[in-house]
XYZ file of C-alpha atoms in Angstrom:
465
model
C 7.421 26.938 -39.147
C 3.858 26.829 -37.843
C 2.378 23.705 -36.259
C -0.896 22.709 -34.652
C -0.513 20.420 -31.620
C -3.759 18.434 -31.525
C -5.162 16.726 -28.407
C -8.220 14.538 -28.189
C -9.346 12.260 -25.314
C -8.185 8.635 -25.557
C -6.115 9.363 -28.666
C -2.467 10.097 -29.225
C -1.627 13.756 -29.560
C -0.192 14.740 -32.905
C 1.515 17.636 -34.652
C 0.202 19.001 -37.932
C 2.581 21.205 -39.913
C 0.665 24.070 -41.513
C 1.072 24.749 -45.216
C -0.227 27.885 -46.966
C -3.930 27.529 -47.598
C -6.967 26.264 -45.694
C -7.554 23.255 -43.412
C -11.114 22.239 -42.605
C -12.194 21.014 -39.148
C -15.328 19.073 -38.269
C -16.955 15.786 -37.351
C -17.383 14.631 -40.995
C -14.731 12.280 -42.379
C -14.196 14.602 -45.359
C -12.459 17.235 -43.196
C -8.692 17.730 -43.140
C -8.739 17.541 -39.349
C -11.472 15.278 -37.995
C -12.899 16.485 -34.670
C -14.183 13.306 -33.024
C -16.369 15.021 -30.457
C -20.143 15.105 -30.054
C -19.967 18.901 -29.618
C -18.482 19.394 -33.089
C -20.569 20.190 -36.170
C -19.982 18.231 -39.361
C -18.379 21.326 -40.908
C -17.233 23.240 -37.839
C -14.352 25.619 -38.649
C -11.434 26.412 -40.957
C -7.796 27.222 -40.224
C -6.263 29.587 -42.804
C -2.500 30.108 -43.269
C -1.753 33.302 -45.214
C 1.872 32.898 -46.353
C 2.001 36.495 -47.611
C 1.479 37.945 -44.127
C 2.666 34.799 -42.303
C -0.482 34.821 -40.183
C -2.822 32.075 -38.992
C -6.538 32.624 -38.473
C -9.489 30.427 -37.563
C -12.982 30.844 -38.957
C -16.053 29.465 -37.185
C -18.539 28.131 -39.775
C -21.672 28.973 -37.751
C -21.155 25.823 -35.675
C -23.890 24.670 -33.297
C -21.803 24.646 -30.097
C -19.179 27.255 -30.967
C -15.408 27.518 -31.318
C -13.387 28.805 -28.367
C -9.976 30.488 -28.390
C -8.319 30.734 -24.985
C -11.743 29.904 -23.477
C -13.538 32.780 -25.248
C -16.108 31.961 -27.938
C -15.352 33.572 -31.297
C -17.629 34.653 -34.104
C -16.448 34.788 -37.689
C -12.689 34.955 -38.265
C -10.097 35.311 -35.502
C -6.328 35.749 -35.925
C -4.320 33.316 -33.825
C -1.067 34.060 -32.048
C 1.652 31.659 -30.955
C 0.518 29.375 -28.071
C -3.170 30.257 -28.526
C -5.410 27.364 -27.592
C -8.495 26.375 -29.600
C -11.229 24.212 -28.049
C -14.149 22.401 -29.654
C -15.790 20.393 -26.913
C -13.002 18.231 -25.446
C -10.999 18.503 -28.678
C -8.099 20.944 -28.285
C -5.414 22.517 -30.522
C -2.493 24.764 -29.718
C -0.670 26.925 -32.280
C 3.112 26.648 -32.157
C 5.857 28.294 -34.088
C 9.598 27.865 -34.170
C 12.277 28.348 -36.859
C 13.588 25.303 -38.710
C 16.496 23.702 -36.865
C 15.613 25.406 -33.569
C 16.871 23.708 -30.391
C 15.559 24.670 -26.973
C 18.329 25.732 -24.594
C 18.708 23.964 -21.262
C 16.492 25.551 -18.665
C 15.390 25.157 -15.038
C 11.963 25.935 -13.622
C 10.687 25.613 -10.064
C 7.507 23.532 -9.891
C 5.346 26.183 -8.246
C 1.669 26.030 -7.349
C 0.961 28.812 -9.856
C 2.675 26.889 -12.679
C 0.742 23.756 -11.755
C -2.622 25.545 -11.740
C -1.889 27.238 -15.060
C -0.844 23.930 -16.571
C -3.930 22.111 -15.304
C -6.153 24.870 -16.672
C -4.570 24.979 -20.135
C -4.396 21.197 -20.539
C -7.840 20.227 -19.306
C -8.249 17.518 -21.960
C -5.123 15.689 -20.815
C -5.962 16.266 -17.160
C -9.390 14.712 -17.720
C -7.990 11.776 -19.697
C -5.244 11.128 -17.123
C -7.725 11.301 -14.245
C -10.075 8.820 -15.942
C -7.263 6.325 -16.551
C -5.582 6.680 -13.157
C -8.543 7.083 -10.796
C -9.470 3.397 -10.694
C -5.932 1.982 -10.631
C -5.438 -0.096 -7.480
C -1.711 -0.891 -7.501
C 1.452 1.144 -7.872
C 2.982 -0.775 -10.764
C -0.100 -0.245 -12.937
C -0.185 3.451 -12.008
C 3.417 3.927 -13.127
C 2.875 2.031 -16.378
C -0.282 4.034 -17.120
C 1.508 7.317 -16.417
C 4.468 6.547 -18.678
C 2.086 5.510 -21.469
C 0.109 8.741 -21.078
C 3.291 10.817 -21.330
C 4.601 8.865 -24.335
C 1.250 9.348 -26.052
C 0.937 13.048 -25.237
C 4.532 13.982 -26.077
C 4.927 11.480 -28.927
C 8.134 10.010 -27.514
C 9.406 6.463 -27.075
C 11.405 6.732 -23.851
C 9.901 7.585 -20.473
C 10.779 6.216 -17.039
C 9.510 7.017 -13.543
C 11.892 6.743 -10.589
C 10.046 6.666 -7.253
C 11.295 8.534 -4.198
C 12.316 5.334 -2.362
C 14.643 4.444 -5.209
C 15.895 8.029 -5.421
C 16.890 7.871 -1.754
C 18.507 4.462 -2.014
C 20.417 5.429 -5.169
C 21.830 8.592 -3.660
C 22.428 11.679 -5.732
C 25.913 10.588 -6.820
C 24.425 7.540 -8.544
C 22.664 9.650 -11.170
C 24.766 9.653 -14.287
C 22.823 12.587 -15.725
C 23.539 15.800 -13.773
C 20.128 17.232 -14.723
C 18.375 14.237 -13.176
C 20.462 14.734 -10.054
C 19.566 18.426 -9.981
C 15.840 17.723 -10.438
C 15.900 15.074 -7.694
C 17.710 17.282 -5.178
C 15.896 20.569 -5.830
C 12.498 19.333 -7.017
C 12.855 21.479 -10.157
C 11.910 20.943 -13.798
C 14.979 20.423 -15.958
C 14.599 20.623 -19.738
C 16.943 20.476 -22.752
C 16.141 19.902 -26.429
C 16.436 16.130 -25.898
C 15.846 15.534 -22.159
C 13.230 16.529 -19.621
C 12.987 15.688 -15.911
C 9.715 16.480 -14.097
C 9.254 15.911 -10.332
C 6.080 14.116 -9.233
C 5.041 16.256 -6.296
C 2.205 15.981 -3.786
C 1.966 19.227 -1.796
C 5.614 19.608 -0.656
C 6.642 15.960 -0.973
C 8.504 14.629 -4.010
C 7.057 11.188 -4.782
C 9.231 10.483 -7.805
C 10.841 11.773 -10.973
C 9.612 11.511 -14.586
C 12.552 11.070 -16.979
C 11.881 11.580 -20.713
C 14.314 11.448 -23.616
C 14.091 12.510 -27.274
C 16.509 11.631 -30.054
C 18.239 14.308 -32.119
C 16.241 13.284 -35.188
C 12.878 14.128 -33.611
C 11.548 17.553 -32.722
C 13.073 19.202 -29.623
C 11.254 19.466 -26.305
C 9.525 22.791 -25.777
C 7.255 24.574 -23.326
C 4.156 22.694 -24.514
C 5.789 19.339 -23.697
C 6.833 20.569 -20.301
C 3.310 21.687 -19.393
C 1.749 18.470 -20.666
C 4.169 16.432 -18.553
C 3.423 18.588 -15.495
C -0.326 18.123 -15.954
C 0.041 14.339 -16.181
C 2.562 14.232 -13.317
C 0.044 15.904 -11.010
C -2.569 13.229 -11.746
C 0.129 10.606 -11.194
C 0.958 12.184 -7.820
C -2.702 11.987 -6.768
C -2.882 8.346 -7.895
C 0.352 7.337 -6.127
C -0.720 9.029 -2.899
C -4.162 7.387 -3.064
C -2.669 3.932 -3.711
C -0.206 4.315 -0.850
C -3.033 5.364 1.453
C -5.095 2.330 0.388
C -2.100 0.050 0.949
C -1.643 1.535 4.421
C -5.308 0.912 5.256
C -5.132 -2.655 3.895
C -1.938 -3.290 5.873
C -3.487 -1.948 9.079
C -6.595 -4.101 8.591
C -4.407 -7.129 7.934
C -2.365 -6.470 11.083
C -5.519 -5.986 13.138
C -6.921 -9.314 11.926
C -3.571 -10.957 12.643
C -3.389 -9.585 16.169
C -6.952 -10.546 17.011
C -5.995 -14.153 16.306
C -3.482 -14.107 19.157
C -4.270 -11.194 21.450
C -7.262 -10.016 23.430
C -9.074 -6.991 21.937
C -7.871 -4.765 24.805
C -4.222 -5.618 24.243
C -4.666 -5.349 20.475
C -5.543 -1.651 20.827
C -2.223 -0.949 22.567
C -0.173 -2.860 20.007
C -2.032 -1.273 17.087
C -1.314 2.202 18.442
C 2.388 1.328 18.427
C 2.122 -0.172 14.930
C 0.384 2.948 13.542
C 3.193 5.080 14.959
C 6.222 3.183 13.599
C 4.658 1.019 10.869
C 6.126 -2.253 12.102
C 5.122 -5.151 14.318
C 7.401 -5.768 17.308
C 10.205 -8.179 16.410
C 11.651 -10.905 18.626
C 13.053 -9.652 21.927
C 14.068 -11.234 25.236
C 11.294 -10.907 27.794
C 10.150 -12.503 31.039
C 6.943 -14.426 30.400
C 4.689 -17.066 31.871
C 3.792 -19.821 29.414
C 0.710 -22.035 29.627
C 0.157 -25.235 27.639
C -3.166 -27.036 27.518
C -4.068 -29.924 25.240
C -6.650 -32.647 24.759
C -5.360 -35.925 26.194
C -5.013 -38.937 23.872
C -6.045 -36.815 20.906
C -4.631 -39.192 18.266
C -6.597 -42.172 19.613
C -9.687 -39.986 20.020
C -9.490 -38.816 16.398
C -9.227 -42.413 15.208
C -12.226 -43.512 17.264
C -14.488 -40.558 16.426
C -13.379 -39.801 12.898
C -11.748 -36.635 11.546
C -14.951 -34.620 11.087
C -16.308 -35.357 14.583
C -12.963 -34.725 16.263
C -12.429 -31.454 14.366
C -15.698 -30.126 15.825
C -14.496 -31.029 19.324
C -11.121 -29.388 18.654
C -12.767 -26.199 17.354
C -14.922 -26.106 20.464
C -11.811 -26.423 22.619
C -10.063 -23.633 20.715
C -13.093 -21.379 21.194
C -13.365 -22.005 24.952
C -9.601 -21.718 25.485
C -9.271 -18.506 23.436
C -12.147 -16.782 25.225
C -10.708 -17.764 28.623
C -7.145 -16.702 27.754
C -8.326 -13.370 26.326
C -10.386 -12.777 29.469
C -7.105 -12.793 31.389
C -5.255 -10.632 28.803
C -3.121 -13.468 27.510
C -1.869 -14.155 23.982
C -2.784 -17.433 22.296
C -1.242 -19.699 19.670
C -2.908 -22.882 18.364
C -0.837 -26.066 18.412
C -2.620 -28.944 16.704
C -4.475 -30.598 19.599
C -3.825 -27.822 22.108
C -3.025 -24.184 22.770
C -0.102 -22.147 24.013
C -0.876 -19.031 26.040
C 1.559 -16.328 27.075
C 1.130 -13.847 29.928
C 3.355 -10.842 30.660
C 3.660 -8.320 33.466
C 1.225 -5.415 33.197
C 1.201 -2.261 35.254
C -1.487 -2.252 37.900
C -2.651 -5.796 37.195
C -2.263 -9.153 38.857
C 0.890 -11.133 38.159
C 1.216 -13.186 34.957
C 1.598 -16.313 37.100
C -1.793 -15.713 38.719
C -3.376 -15.032 35.339
C -2.050 -18.356 34.075
C -3.305 -20.271 37.155
C -6.751 -18.637 36.940
C -6.934 -19.390 33.217
C -6.006 -23.028 33.821
C -8.562 -23.441 36.600
C -11.358 -21.934 34.523
C -10.512 -24.190 31.588
C -10.611 -27.265 33.808
C -13.835 -26.190 35.513
C -15.531 -25.697 32.141
C -14.323 -28.970 30.646
C -14.292 -31.290 33.672
C -17.759 -32.649 33.145
C -19.446 -34.797 30.536
C -20.820 -32.911 27.551
C -18.706 -29.784 27.955
C -17.618 -29.934 24.307
C -19.546 -32.941 23.082
C -22.654 -34.512 24.684
C -21.428 -38.038 23.863
C -17.720 -37.774 24.602
C -15.840 -36.816 27.756
C -12.846 -34.588 26.972
C -9.799 -34.706 29.235
C -7.283 -31.865 29.361
C -4.282 -30.837 31.423
C -2.471 -27.547 32.047
C 1.277 -26.927 32.407
C 2.722 -23.524 33.359
C 6.294 -22.254 33.457
C 7.892 -18.839 34.034
C 11.172 -17.486 32.666
C 12.767 -15.534 29.853
C 11.931 -16.208 26.196
C 12.253 -14.579 22.785
C 8.865 -13.009 22.040
C 7.583 -11.167 18.963
C 6.466 -11.400 15.347
C 8.445 -13.178 12.638
C 7.923 -13.315 8.882
C 7.319 -10.757 6.151
C 5.044 -7.715 6.102
C 2.463 -9.773 4.224
C 2.754 -12.957 6.305
C 3.717 -12.399 9.942
C 3.233 -14.838 12.808
C 3.396 -14.343 16.555
C 6.012 -16.578 18.153
C 7.628 -17.291 21.509
C 10.864 -19.283 21.660
C 13.311 -20.601 24.240
C 13.894 -23.096 27.037
C 11.089 -21.632 29.130
C 8.645 -22.650 26.394
C 10.281 -26.034 25.836
C 10.168 -26.889 29.554
C 6.483 -25.940 29.776
C 5.840 -28.196 26.772
C 7.786 -31.028 28.430
C 5.782 -30.604 31.645
C 2.471 -31.232 29.859
C 3.033 -34.994 30.187
C 2.527 -34.633 33.957
C -0.623 -32.512 33.588
C -3.154 -35.101 32.427
C -6.508 -35.738 34.112
C -7.314 -32.068 34.787
C -4.135 -31.315 36.713
C -2.283 -27.974 36.733
C 1.492 -28.462 36.834
C 3.824 -25.488 37.372
C 7.587 -24.964 37.304
C 9.728 -23.975 40.264
C 9.981 -20.282 39.279
C 6.211 -20.035 38.877
C 5.635 -21.651 42.283
C 8.085 -19.283 44.005
C 6.451 -16.235 42.372
C 3.002 -17.277 43.602
C 4.156 -17.583 47.225
C 1.455 -18.724 49.629
C -1.499 -17.727 47.448
C -1.985 -21.347 46.349
C -1.314 -24.823 47.741
C 1.175 -27.059 45.931
C 2.234 -30.675 45.932
C 5.579 -32.013 44.696
C 4.961 -33.637 41.298
C 8.489 -34.838 40.432
C 11.217 -33.526 38.157
C 11.678 -32.996 34.432
C 14.735 -32.579 32.199
C 14.765 -30.608 28.978
C 17.884 -32.408 27.761
C 19.422 -35.675 28.907
C 22.552 -34.154 30.473
C 20.914 -31.135 32.081
C 19.980 -30.599 35.711
C 16.521 -31.789 36.739
C 13.792 -29.172 37.231
C 11.385 -29.538 40.123
C 7.706 -29.311 39.201
C 4.579 -28.949 41.348
C 0.882 -29.654 41.122
C -1.468 -26.798 42.027
C -4.036 -28.183 44.438
C -7.734 -27.261 44.263
């Protein structure tokens, strides 16, 4: 039985069974096979099936832009052989022949570069159509849906599924019920039977996924043409998947950079980003020795009531700006807390101690704000600074899409408790901070604080000018 497999951009492929006699091809609606392409003449060519000799020939009817067989332009009549490819513009046909009741035996093919190039060359219409539909896709789910639709349309099948490499790895090879799917996944080979076909989606040497297609016994069996069509589409899918993953990586890196710049000085951000680019993750919570600084606007609730929300928000934004610039100048990390800020300083090789950074930051904040008009020409803003040193859980919490920097523990809670003693431009430090600073600064006993009612009191000190 002879068949013509017909391909045309943006249309489903179809099979035309040849009967003895002549089929006309052209752009006019009166033709047996309508060639919907601007390159086609109204009466372009004829396909003749001679049942006596069991031969198929094509006759060009002096068309304007020519008829091509296997990429060579013909003149007059030309006898076609099995698998010959006819092109009229972007319209394409391939001659196929198999005996009635034929079933393709199971077969395995390596997906080589040579096979891919041959497939791309012989299926240029489908390559072009797939590229057009996949090139502008921006997310993975749409790319997979588009690819399965392209394969269903090209192969005229109802069942097609794509299993991505991540799922292949998580499933494990023993989870594949079908042994051919398992074989294709492990070896990266093409597996084909009359009713099943498994095509790897490969980018260079990496398997990105597996295309699984199924026919029913009532439909025509899979054959070489179907395999090559699926390979051609799978290659465009591989390019699309790789491009989308690259775009997602860039978007993720930009998101992380914006996130870090909210909390960390630009210099420190570069170091953290380098680590993120290497392992793909933000550092999680870990126990670390830190020095914590709290600074807040005194009597902020009363101030907001007196000035109004809009006026006070401008003052608060001004405070955030000044505090962030000062903290970043001393390589600290910052977190906004309503009417104040939390800063964190850690030990760095070759630099001054985190305790000194915190003291210098506090002094600069007070010097900038301890005069009328520092943030608002009509309102004097009062702040205080509390500093404490100790171990805390430090890192990023949340999801990949929504991560937040956080620092947790008693060291933080004590520093927050100490802020009550730091009003009127005072700098109050904990005992550990004072000991670490030695004789570099002068201190005055400022009392004791308790984190919890039944706990031991903690001595605190005021840093003198």
